[in-house]
PDB file of C-alpha atoms in Angstrom:
ATOM      1  CA  UNK A 165       4.000  -7.666   4.614  1.00 87.00           C
ATOM      2  CA  UNK A 166       5.539 -10.146   6.975  1.00 92.00           C
ATOM      3  CA  UNK A 167       4.167 -13.672   6.661  1.00 93.00           C
ATOM      4  CA  UNK A 168       4.653 -16.914   8.593  1.00 94.00           C
ATOM      5  CA  UNK A 169       4.686 -15.151  11.941  1.00 93.00           C
ATOM      6  CA  UNK A 170       3.129 -18.247  13.475  1.00 93.00           C
ATOM      7  CA  UNK A 171       6.585 -19.859  13.179  1.00 95.00           C
ATOM      8  CA  UNK A 172       8.060 -17.390  15.696  1.00 95.00           C
ATOM      9  CA  UNK A 173       7.280 -18.177  19.338  1.00 95.00           C
ATOM     10  CA  UNK A 174       4.600 -15.772  20.556  1.00 93.00           C
ATOM     11  CA  UNK A 175       6.700 -14.498  23.458  1.00 97.00           C
ATOM     12  CA  UNK A 176       9.502 -13.476  21.029  1.00 96.00           C
ATOM     13  CA  UNK A 177       7.365 -12.308  18.116  1.00 94.00           C
ATOM     14  CA  UNK A 178       6.905  -8.572  18.782  1.00 92.00           C
ATOM     15  CA  UNK A 179      10.551  -8.011  19.668  1.00 95.00           C
ATOM     16  CA  UNK A 180      11.830  -9.951  16.656  1.00 94.00           C
ATOM     17  CA  UNK A 181       9.445  -8.176  14.287  1.00 91.00           C
ATOM     18  CA  UNK A 182      10.418  -4.766  15.706  1.00 89.00           C
ATOM     19  CA  UNK A 183      14.124  -5.615  15.369  1.00 91.00           C
ATOM     20  CA  UNK A 184      13.628  -6.803  11.798  1.00 90.00           C
ATOM     21  CA  UNK A 185      11.685  -3.697  10.777  1.00 88.00           C
ATOM     22  CA  UNK A 186      14.257  -1.407  12.347  1.00 87.00           C
ATOM     23  CA  UNK A 187      17.106  -3.204  10.546  1.00 88.00           C
ATOM     24  CA  UNK A 188      15.157  -3.311   7.273  1.00 86.00           C
ATOM     25  CA  UNK A 189      14.549   0.446   7.399  1.00 82.00           C
ATOM     26  CA  UNK A 190      18.070   1.300   8.557  1.00 80.00           C
ATOM     27  CA  UNK A 191      16.653   2.678  11.793  1.00 73.00           C
ATOM     28  CA  UNK A 192      14.230   5.013  10.011  1.00 74.00           C
ATOM     29  CA  UNK A 193      10.488   5.030  10.794  1.00 71.00           C
ATOM     30  CA  UNK A 194       8.249   3.010   8.480  1.00 68.00           C
ATOM     31  CA  UNK A 195       6.986   5.043   5.533  1.00 62.00           C
ATOM     32  CA  UNK A 196       4.040   2.714   4.989  1.00 71.00           C
ATOM     33  CA  UNK A 197       2.042   0.158   6.870  1.00 77.00           C
ATOM     34  CA  UNK A 198       3.568  -3.228   7.501  1.00 86.00           C
ATOM     35  CA  UNK A 199       1.077  -6.044   7.729  1.00 90.00           C
ATOM     36  CA  UNK A 200       2.023  -8.896  10.007  1.00 91.00           C
ATOM     37  CA  UNK A 201       0.154 -12.005   8.963  1.00 93.00           C
ATOM     38  CA  UNK A 202       0.025 -15.739   9.297  1.00 93.00           C
ATOM     39  CA  UNK A 203      -1.770 -17.056   6.252  1.00 90.00           C
ATOM     40  CA  UNK A 204      -2.064 -20.564   7.654  1.00 92.00           C
ATOM     41  CA  UNK A 205      -4.259 -19.468  10.562  1.00 93.00           C
ATOM     42  CA  UNK A 206      -5.560 -16.190   9.089  1.00 93.00           C
ATOM     43  CA  UNK A 207      -4.030 -13.839  11.649  1.00 93.00           C
ATOM     44  CA  UNK A 208      -3.810 -10.331  10.183  1.00 92.00           C
ATOM     45  CA  UNK A 209      -5.208 -11.386   6.790  1.00 93.00           C
ATOM     46  CA  UNK A 210      -8.497  -9.517   7.172  1.00 93.00           C
ATOM     47  CA  UNK A 211      -6.687  -6.196   7.774  1.00 93.00           C
ATOM     48  CA  UNK A 212      -4.472  -6.828   4.738  1.00 92.00           C
ATOM     49  CA  UNK A 213      -7.463  -7.639   2.536  1.00 93.00           C
ATOM     50  CA  UNK A 214      -9.308  -4.499   3.645  1.00 92.00           C
ATOM     51  CA  UNK A 215      -6.239  -2.333   2.993  1.00 91.00           C
ATOM     52  CA  UNK A 216      -5.807  -3.867  -0.461  1.00 91.00           C
ATOM     53  CA  UNK A 217      -9.483  -3.270  -1.233  1.00 92.00           C
ATOM     54  CA  UNK A 218      -9.181   0.363  -0.132  1.00 91.00           C
ATOM     55  CA  UNK A 219      -6.087   0.820  -2.316  1.00 88.00           C
ATOM     56  CA  UNK A 220      -7.786  -0.754  -5.337  1.00 88.00           C
ATOM     57  CA  UNK A 221     -10.864   1.420  -4.877  1.00 88.00           C
ATOM     58  CA  UNK A 222      -8.672   4.523  -4.645  1.00 86.00           C
ATOM     59  CA  UNK A 223      -6.801   3.480  -7.794  1.00 83.00           C
ATOM     60  CA  UNK A 224     -10.141   3.053  -9.553  1.00 80.00           C
ATOM     61  CA  UNK A 225     -11.278   6.526  -8.492  1.00 76.00           C
ATOM     62  CA  UNK A 226      -7.983   8.002  -9.698  1.00 75.00           C
ATOM     63  CA  UNK A 227      -8.329   6.197 -13.039  1.00 70.00           C
ATOM     64  CA  UNK A 228     -11.934   7.401 -13.392  1.00 68.00           C
ATOM     65  CA  UNK A 229     -10.854  10.971 -12.601  1.00 66.00           C
ATOM     66  CA  UNK A 230      -8.089  10.746 -15.212  1.00 69.00           C
ATOM     67  CA  UNK A 231     -10.468   9.342 -17.821  1.00 67.00           C
ATOM     68  CA  UNK A 232     -12.999  12.096 -17.105  1.00 64.00           C
ATOM     69  CA  UNK A 233     -10.330  14.798 -17.330  1.00 63.00           C
ATOM     70  CA  UNK A 234      -9.009  13.292 -20.553  1.00 68.00           C
ATOM     71  CA  UNK A 235     -12.505  13.112 -22.089  1.00 68.00           C
ATOM     72  CA  UNK A 236     -12.992  16.798 -21.282  1.00 66.00           C
ATOM     73  CA  UNK A 237      -9.661  17.735 -22.862  1.00 64.00           C
ATOM     74  CA  UNK A 238      -8.037  18.624 -19.562  1.00 59.00           C
ATOM     75  CA  UNK A 239      -5.059  16.298 -20.027  1.00 56.00           C
ATOM     76  CA  UNK A 240      -2.172  17.415 -22.196  1.00 56.00           C
ATOM     77  CA  UNK A 241      -1.632  14.433 -24.538  1.00 55.00           C
ATOM     78  CA  UNK A 242       1.983  15.514 -25.174  1.00 56.00           C
ATOM     79  CA  UNK A 243       2.797  15.463 -21.477  1.00 51.00           C
ATOM     80  CA  UNK A 244       3.758  11.930 -20.391  1.00 47.00           C
ATOM     81  CA  UNK A 245       3.151  12.777 -16.738  1.00 50.00           C
ATOM     82  CA  UNK A 246      -0.516  13.418 -17.443  1.00 49.00           C
ATOM     83  CA  UNK A 247      -0.783  16.753 -15.677  1.00 47.00           C
ATOM     84  CA  UNK A 248      -3.937  18.768 -16.183  1.00 47.00           C
ATOM     85  CA  UNK A 249      -3.508  21.954 -18.152  1.00 49.00           C
ATOM     86  CA  UNK A 250      -5.107  25.281 -17.258  1.00 49.00           C
ATOM     87  CA  UNK A 251      -5.737  26.428 -20.812  1.00 50.00           C
ATOM     88  CA  UNK A 252      -8.244  23.681 -21.666  1.00 44.00           C
TER      89      UNK A 252
END
């Protein structure tokens, strides 16, 4: 997440952000989304909030799936990684 983008002149913003992201990633493509926001005026905040909500909901579904699998004896308690076992 890049914040305070309102401090960069609008005509320079996209180029400076692109240059920063390229330098930050050592020239590699971004592996994940980068949210460009200005919290003071709200620019980009709605997209960030929605993405966070989606991620939290997905985490909740994953946790529920793990709890269900564990309650049915599908998780090997001795396996720290929590992989499901076929013999259950």
